[in-house]
Coordinates of N, CA and C in Angstrom, one line a residue:
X1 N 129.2 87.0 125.4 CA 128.0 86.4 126.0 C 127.3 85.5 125.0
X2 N 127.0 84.7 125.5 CA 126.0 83.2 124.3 C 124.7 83.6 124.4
X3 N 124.5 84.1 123.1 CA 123.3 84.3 123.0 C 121.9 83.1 123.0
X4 N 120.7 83.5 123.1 CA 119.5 82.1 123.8 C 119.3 81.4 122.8
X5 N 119.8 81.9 121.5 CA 119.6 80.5 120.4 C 120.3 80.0 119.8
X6 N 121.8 80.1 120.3 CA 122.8 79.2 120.0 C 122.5 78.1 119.9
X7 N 122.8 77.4 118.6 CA 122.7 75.8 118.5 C 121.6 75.6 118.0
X8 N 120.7 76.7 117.6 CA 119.3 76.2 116.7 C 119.5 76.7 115.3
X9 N 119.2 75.2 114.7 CA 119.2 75.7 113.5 C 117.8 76.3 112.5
X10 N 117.6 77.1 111.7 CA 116.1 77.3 111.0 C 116.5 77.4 109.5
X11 N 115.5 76.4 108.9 CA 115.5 76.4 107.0 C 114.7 77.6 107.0
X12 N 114.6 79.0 106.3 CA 114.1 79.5 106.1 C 113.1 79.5 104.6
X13 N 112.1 79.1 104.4 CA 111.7 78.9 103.1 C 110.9 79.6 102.4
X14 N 110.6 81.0 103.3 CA 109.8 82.3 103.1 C 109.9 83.1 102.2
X15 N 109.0 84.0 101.8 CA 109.0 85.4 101.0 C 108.6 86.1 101.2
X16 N 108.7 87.3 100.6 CA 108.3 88.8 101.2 C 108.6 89.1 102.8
X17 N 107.1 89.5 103.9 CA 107.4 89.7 104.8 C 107.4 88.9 106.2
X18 N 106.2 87.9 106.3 CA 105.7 87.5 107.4 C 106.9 86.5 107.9
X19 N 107.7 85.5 106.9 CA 108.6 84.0 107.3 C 109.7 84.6 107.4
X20 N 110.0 85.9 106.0 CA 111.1 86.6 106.7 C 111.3 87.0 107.9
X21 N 110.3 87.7 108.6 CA 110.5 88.8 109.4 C 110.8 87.6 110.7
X22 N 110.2 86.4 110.6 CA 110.7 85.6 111.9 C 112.1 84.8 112.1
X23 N 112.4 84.5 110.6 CA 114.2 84.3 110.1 C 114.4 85.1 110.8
X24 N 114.7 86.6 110.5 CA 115.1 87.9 111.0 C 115.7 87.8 112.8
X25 N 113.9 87.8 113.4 CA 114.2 87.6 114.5 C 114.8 86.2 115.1
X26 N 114.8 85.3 114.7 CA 115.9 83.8 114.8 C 117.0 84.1 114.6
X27 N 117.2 84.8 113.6 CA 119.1 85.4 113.4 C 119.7 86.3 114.6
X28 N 118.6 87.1 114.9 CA 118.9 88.4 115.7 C 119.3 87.6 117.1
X29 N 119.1 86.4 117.6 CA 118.9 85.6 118.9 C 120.4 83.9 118.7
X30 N 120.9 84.3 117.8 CA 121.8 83.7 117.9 C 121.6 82.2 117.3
X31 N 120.3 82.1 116.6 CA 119.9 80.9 115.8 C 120.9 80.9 114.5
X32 N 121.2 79.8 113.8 CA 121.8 79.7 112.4 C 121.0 80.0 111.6
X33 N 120.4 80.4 110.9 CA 119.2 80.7 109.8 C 119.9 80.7 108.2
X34 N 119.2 79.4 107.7 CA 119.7 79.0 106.3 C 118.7 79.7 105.5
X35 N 118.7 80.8 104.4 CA 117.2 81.2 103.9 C 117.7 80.4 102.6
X36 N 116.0 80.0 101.7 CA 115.9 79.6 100.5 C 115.4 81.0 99.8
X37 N 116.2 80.7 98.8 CA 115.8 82.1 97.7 C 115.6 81.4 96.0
X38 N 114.7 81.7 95.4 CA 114.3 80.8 94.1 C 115.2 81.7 92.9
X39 N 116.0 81.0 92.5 CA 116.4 81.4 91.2 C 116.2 82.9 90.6
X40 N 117.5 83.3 90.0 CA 117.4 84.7 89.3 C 117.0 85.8 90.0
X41 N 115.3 85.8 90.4 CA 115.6 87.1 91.2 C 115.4 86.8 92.2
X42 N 115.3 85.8 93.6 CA 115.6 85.6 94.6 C 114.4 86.1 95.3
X43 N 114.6 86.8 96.6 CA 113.0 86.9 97.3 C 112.4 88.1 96.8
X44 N 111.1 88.3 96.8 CA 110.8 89.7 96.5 C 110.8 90.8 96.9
X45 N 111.3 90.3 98.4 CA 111.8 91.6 99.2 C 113.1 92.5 98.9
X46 N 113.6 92.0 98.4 CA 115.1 92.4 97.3 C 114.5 94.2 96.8
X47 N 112.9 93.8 96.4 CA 113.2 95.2 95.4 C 111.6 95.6 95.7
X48 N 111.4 95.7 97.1 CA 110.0 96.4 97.5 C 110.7 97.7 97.9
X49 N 109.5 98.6 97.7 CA 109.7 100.2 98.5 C 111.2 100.7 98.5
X50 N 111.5 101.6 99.4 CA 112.3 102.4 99.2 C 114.1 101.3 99.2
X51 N 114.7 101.9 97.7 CA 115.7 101.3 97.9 C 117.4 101.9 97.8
X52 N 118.1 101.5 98.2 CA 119.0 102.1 98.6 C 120.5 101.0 97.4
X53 N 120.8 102.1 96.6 CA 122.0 101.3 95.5 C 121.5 99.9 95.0
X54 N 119.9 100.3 94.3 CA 119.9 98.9 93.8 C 118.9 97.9 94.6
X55 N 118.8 98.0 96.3 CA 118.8 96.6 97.1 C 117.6 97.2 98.0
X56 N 116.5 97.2 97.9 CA 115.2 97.5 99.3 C 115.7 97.6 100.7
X57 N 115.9 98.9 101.1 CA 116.3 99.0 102.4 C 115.6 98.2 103.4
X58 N 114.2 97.4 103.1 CA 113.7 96.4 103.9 C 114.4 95.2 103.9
X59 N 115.1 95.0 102.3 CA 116.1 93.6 102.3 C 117.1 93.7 103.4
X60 N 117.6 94.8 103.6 CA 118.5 95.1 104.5 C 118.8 94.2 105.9
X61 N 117.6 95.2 105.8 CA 116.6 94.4 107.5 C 116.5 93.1 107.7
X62 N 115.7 92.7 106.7 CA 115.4 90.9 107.1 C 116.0 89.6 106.9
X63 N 117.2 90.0 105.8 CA 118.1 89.0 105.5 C 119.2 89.6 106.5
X64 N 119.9 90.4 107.3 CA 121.0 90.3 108.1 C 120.5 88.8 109.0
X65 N 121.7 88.2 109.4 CA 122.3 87.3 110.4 C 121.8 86.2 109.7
X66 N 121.6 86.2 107.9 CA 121.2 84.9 107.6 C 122.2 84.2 106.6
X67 N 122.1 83.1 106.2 CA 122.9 82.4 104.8 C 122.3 82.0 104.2
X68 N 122.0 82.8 102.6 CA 121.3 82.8 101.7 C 121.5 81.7 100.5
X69 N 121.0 80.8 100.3 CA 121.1 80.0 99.0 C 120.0 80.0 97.8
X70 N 120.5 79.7 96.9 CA 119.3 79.6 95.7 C 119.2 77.7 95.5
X71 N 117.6 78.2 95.4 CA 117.2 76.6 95.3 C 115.5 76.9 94.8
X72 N 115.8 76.0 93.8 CA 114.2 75.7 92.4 C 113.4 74.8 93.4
X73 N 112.3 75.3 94.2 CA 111.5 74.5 94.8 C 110.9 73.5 93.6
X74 N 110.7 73.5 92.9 CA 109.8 73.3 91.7 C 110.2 72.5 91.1
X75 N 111.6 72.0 91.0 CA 112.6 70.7 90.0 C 112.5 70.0 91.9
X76 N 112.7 68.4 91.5 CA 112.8 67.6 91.8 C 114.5 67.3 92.4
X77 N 115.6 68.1 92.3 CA 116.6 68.3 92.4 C 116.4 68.9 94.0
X78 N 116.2 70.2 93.7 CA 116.0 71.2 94.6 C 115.0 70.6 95.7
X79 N 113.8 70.0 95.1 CA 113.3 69.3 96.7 C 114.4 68.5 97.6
X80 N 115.1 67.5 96.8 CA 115.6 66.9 97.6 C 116.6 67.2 98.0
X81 N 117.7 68.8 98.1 CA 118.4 69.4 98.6 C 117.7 69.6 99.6
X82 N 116.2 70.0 99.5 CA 115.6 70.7 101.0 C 115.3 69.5 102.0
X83 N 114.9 68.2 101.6 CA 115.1 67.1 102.3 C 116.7 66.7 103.3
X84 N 117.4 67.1 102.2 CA 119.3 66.8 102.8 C 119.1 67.8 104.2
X85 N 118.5 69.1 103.6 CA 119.2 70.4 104.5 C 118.2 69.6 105.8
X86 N 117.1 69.6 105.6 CA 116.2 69.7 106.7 C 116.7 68.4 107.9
X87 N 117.3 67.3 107.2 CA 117.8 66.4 108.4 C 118.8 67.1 109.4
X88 N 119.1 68.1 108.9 CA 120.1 69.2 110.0 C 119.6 70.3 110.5
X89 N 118.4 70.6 110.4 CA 118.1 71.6 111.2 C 117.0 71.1 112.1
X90 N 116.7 72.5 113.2 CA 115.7 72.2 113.9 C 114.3 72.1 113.5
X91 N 114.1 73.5 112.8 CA 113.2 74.4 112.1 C 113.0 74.6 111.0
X92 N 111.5 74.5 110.3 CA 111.8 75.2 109.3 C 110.4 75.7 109.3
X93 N 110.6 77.5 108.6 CA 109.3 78.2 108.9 C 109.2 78.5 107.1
X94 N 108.0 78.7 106.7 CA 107.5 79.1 105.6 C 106.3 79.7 105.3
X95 N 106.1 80.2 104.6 CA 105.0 81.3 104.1 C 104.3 81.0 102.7
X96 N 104.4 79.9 102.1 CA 103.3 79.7 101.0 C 101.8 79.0 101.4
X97 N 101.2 79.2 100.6 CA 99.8 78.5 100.4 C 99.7 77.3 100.7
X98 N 98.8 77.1 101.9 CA 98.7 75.7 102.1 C 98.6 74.6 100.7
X99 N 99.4 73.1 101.1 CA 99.1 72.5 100.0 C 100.1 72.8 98.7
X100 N 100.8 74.1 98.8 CA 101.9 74.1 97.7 C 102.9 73.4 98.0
X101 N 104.0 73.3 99.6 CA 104.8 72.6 99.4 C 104.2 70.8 99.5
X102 N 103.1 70.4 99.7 CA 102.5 69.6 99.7 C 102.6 68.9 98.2
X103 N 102.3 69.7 97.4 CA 102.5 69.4 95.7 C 104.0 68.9 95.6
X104 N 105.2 69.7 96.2 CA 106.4 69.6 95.4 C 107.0 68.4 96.3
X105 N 106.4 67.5 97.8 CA 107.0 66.6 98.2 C 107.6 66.8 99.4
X106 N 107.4 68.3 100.3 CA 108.2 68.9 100.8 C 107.2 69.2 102.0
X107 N 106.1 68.9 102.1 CA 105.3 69.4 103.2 C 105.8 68.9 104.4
X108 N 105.0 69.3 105.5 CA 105.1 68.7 106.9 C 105.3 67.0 107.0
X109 N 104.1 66.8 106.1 CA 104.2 64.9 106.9 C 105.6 64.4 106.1
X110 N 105.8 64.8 104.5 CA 107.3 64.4 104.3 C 108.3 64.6 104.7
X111 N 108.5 65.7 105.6 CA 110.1 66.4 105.8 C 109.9 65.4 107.2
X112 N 109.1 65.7 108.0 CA 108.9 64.3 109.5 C 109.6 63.1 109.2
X113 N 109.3 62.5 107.6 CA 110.0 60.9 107.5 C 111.3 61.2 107.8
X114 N 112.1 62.3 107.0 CA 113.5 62.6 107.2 C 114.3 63.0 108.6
X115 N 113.5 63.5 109.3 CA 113.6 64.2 110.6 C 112.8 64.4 111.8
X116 N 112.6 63.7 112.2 CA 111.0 63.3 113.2 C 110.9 64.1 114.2
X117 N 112.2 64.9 114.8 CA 112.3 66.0 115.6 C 112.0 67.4 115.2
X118 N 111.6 67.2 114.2 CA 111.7 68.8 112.8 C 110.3 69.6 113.5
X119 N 110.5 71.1 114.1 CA 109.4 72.1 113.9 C 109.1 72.5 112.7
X120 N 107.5 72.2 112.1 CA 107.3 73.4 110.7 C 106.8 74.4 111.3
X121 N 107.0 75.7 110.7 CA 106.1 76.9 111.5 C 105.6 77.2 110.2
X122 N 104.1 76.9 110.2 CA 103.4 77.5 108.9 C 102.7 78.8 109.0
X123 N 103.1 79.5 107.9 CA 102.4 81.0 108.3 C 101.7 81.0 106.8
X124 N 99.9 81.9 107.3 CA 99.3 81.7 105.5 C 98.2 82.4 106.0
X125 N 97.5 82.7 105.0 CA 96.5 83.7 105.0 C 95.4 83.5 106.1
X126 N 94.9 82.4 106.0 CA 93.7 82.0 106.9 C 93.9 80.6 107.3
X127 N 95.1 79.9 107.4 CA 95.3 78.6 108.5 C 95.7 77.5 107.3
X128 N 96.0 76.8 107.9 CA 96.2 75.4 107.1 C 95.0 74.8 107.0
X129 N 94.2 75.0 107.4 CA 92.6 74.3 107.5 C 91.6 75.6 107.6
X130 N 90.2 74.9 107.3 CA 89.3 75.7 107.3 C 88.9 76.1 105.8
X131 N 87.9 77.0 106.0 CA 87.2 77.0 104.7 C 87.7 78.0 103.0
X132 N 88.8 78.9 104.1 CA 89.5 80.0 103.3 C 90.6 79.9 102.8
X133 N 90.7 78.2 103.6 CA 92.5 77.5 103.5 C 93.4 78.1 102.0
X134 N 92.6 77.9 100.9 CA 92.9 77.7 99.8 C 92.6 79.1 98.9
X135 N 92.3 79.9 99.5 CA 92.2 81.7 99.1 C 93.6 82.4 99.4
X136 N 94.0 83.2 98.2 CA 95.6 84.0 98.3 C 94.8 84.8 99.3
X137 N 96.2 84.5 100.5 CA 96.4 85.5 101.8 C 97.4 87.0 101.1
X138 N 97.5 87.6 101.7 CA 98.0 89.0 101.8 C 97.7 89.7 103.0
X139 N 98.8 90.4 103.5 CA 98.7 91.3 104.6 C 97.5 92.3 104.5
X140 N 97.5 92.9 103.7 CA 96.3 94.3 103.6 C 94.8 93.6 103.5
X141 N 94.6 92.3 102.7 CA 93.4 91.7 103.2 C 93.8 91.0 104.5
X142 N 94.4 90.5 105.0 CA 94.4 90.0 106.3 C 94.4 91.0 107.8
X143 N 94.9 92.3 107.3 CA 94.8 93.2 108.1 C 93.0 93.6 108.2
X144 N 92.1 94.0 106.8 CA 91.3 94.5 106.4 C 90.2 93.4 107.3
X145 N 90.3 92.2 107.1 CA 89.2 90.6 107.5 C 89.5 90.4 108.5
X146 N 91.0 91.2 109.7 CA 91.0 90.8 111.1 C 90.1 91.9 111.7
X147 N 90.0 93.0 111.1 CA 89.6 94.2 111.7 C 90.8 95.4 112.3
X148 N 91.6 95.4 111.6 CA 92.7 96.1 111.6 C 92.5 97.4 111.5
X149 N 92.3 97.6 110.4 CA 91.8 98.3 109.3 C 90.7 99.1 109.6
X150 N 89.8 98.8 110.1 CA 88.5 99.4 110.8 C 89.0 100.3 111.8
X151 N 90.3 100.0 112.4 CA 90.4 101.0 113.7 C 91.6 102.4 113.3
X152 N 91.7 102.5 111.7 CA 92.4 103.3 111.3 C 91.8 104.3 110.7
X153 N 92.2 105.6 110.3 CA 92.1 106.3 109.6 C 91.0 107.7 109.9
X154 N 89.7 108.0 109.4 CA 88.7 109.1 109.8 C 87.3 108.2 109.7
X155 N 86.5 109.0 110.5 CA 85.1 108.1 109.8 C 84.4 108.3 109.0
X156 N 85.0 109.7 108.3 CA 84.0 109.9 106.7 C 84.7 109.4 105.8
X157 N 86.0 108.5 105.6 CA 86.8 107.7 104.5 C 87.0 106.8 105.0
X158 N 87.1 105.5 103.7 CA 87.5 104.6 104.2 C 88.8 104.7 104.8
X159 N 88.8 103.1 105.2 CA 90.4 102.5 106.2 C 92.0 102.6 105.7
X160 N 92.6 103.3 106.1 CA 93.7 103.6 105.5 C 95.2 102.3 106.0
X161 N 96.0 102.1 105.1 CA 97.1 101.4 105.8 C 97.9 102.2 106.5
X162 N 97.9 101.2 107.5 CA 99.2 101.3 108.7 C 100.2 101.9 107.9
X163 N 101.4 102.3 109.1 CA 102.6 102.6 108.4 C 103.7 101.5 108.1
X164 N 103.5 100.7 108.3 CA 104.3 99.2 108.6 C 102.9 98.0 108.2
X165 N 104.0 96.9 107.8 CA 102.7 95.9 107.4 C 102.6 95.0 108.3
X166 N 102.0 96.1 109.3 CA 101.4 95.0 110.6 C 100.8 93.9 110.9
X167 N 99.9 93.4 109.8 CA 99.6 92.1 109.6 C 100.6 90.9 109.6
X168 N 101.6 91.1 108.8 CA 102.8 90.3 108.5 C 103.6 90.4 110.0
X169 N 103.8 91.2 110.3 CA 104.8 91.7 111.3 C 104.5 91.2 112.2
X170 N 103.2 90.8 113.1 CA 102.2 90.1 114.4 C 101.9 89.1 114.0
X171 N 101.9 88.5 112.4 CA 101.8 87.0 112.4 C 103.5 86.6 112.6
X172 N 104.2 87.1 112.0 CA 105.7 86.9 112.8 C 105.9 86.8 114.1
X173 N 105.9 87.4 114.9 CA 105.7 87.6 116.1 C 105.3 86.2 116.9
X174 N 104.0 86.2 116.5 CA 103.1 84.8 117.0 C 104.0 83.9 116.6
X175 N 104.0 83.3 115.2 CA 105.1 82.1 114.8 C 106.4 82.1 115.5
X176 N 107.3 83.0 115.6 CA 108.4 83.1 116.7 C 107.8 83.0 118.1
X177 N 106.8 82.9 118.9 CA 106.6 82.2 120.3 C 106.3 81.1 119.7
X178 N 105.4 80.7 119.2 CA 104.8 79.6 118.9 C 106.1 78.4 118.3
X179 N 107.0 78.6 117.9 CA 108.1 78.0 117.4 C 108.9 77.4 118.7
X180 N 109.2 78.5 119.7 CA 109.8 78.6 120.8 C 109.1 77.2 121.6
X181 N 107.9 77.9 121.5 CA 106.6 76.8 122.7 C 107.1 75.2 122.4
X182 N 107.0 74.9 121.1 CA 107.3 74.0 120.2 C 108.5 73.4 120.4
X183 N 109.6 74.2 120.5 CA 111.1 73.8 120.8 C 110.8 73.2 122.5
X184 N 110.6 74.0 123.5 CA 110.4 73.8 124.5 C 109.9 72.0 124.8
X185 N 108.8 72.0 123.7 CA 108.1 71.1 124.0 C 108.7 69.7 123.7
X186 N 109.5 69.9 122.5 CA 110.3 69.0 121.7 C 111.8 68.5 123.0
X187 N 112.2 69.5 123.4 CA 113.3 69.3 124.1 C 113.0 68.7 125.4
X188 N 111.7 68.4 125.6 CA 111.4 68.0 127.4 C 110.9 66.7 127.0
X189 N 110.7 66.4 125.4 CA 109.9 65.0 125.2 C 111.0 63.9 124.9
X190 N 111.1 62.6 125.9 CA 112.4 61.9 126.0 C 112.4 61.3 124.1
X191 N 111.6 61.3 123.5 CA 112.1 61.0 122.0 C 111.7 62.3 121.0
X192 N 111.7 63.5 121.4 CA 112.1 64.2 120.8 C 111.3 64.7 119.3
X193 N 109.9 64.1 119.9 CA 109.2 64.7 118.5 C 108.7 65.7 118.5
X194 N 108.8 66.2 117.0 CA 108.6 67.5 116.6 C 107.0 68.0 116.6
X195 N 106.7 69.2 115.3 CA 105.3 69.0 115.8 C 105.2 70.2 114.6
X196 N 103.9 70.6 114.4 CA 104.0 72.3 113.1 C 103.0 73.1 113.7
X197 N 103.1 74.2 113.4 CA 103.1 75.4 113.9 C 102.5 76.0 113.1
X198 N 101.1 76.1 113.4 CA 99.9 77.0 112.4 C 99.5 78.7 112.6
X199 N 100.1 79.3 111.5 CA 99.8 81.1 112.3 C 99.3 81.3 110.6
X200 N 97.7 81.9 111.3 CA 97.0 82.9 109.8 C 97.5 84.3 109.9
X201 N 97.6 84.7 109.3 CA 97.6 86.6 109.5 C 96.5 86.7 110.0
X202 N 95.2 86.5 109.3 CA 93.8 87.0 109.6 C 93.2 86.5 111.5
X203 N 94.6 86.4 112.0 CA 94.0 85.5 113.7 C 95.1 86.5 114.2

């Protein structure tokens, strides 16, 4: 049976949990999912929490159904490998700081010259705009500043974390409809333009 995302391709350019966990779900659905991994030690999720011979039983989880490459966002080489890749894919979802891949040549409006049909899905602490744009996001503050966190724990102690890093995992979630909506929208438009895809944890 052909699964619903045959024939989509996604650059994966993520780390840790939130860009992984939507690769993940794009692998799991029959998408091609190319992940970028930076030199030496690769993503950080390789060697969070509990690990099993060496490898994060979470790595387990989020890199199945992907093909993993190393590439130096940061040399001038390596951008324009991610330029080559990106004229062949559909998608590409990422999880840095607004304005980082912006620095290395690689952001939204550049990867568009190469590929005009291109989805970005940007995932980040507090949006690509706004006043917080430019403050390190994290799950446990983004859980803590949605109000997450407030609905956990006793009322004589503070807020305890979840058992899972639900922040990351529901901005995932969103980005994968929101990506879809996007595809949808791209495939019904007779020239086929693309568009990017804004998900905060903290929303």
């Amino acid at each position: 049976m052909k699964r619903p995302l045959e024939g989509i391709k996604v650059l994966e350019l993520g780390n840790f949990v939130a860009a992984p966990f939507s690769g993940k779900i794009f692998g799991e659905f029959g998408a091609e999912v190319i992940k970028i991994e930076e030199p030496e030690k690769g993503d950080s999720l390789r060697n969070w929490r509990i690990m099993h011979k060496g490898t994060s039983l979470w790595w387990y989880v989020h890199a199945r159904n992907k093909k993993s490459i190393t590439l130096d966002l940061r040399d001038p080489e390596g951008q324009e490998m991610v330029r080559e890749l990106v004229k062949k894919v559909d998608v590409v979802i990422e999880n840095f700081r607004p304005g980082r891949l912006e620095g290395w040549g690689i952001g939204y409006e550049d990867l568009k010259k190469v590929n005009p049909s291109l989805i970005m899905t940007r995932i980040s602490g507090y949006g690509q705009t706004g006043p917080y744009r430019d403050k390190v996001g994290f799950g446990s503050v983004a859980e803590s500043m949605g109000g997450l966190r407030y609905l956990t724990g006793f009322p004589d102690r503070p807020p305890v974390r979840m058992g899972v890093a639900i922040g990351d995992s529901v901005a995932a979630l969103y980005a994968v409809i929101g990506t879809l909506m996007a595809l949808r929208v791209r495939d019904n438009d007779p020239e086929r333009k693309g568009q990017y895809v804004d998900v905060a944890l903290t929303e």
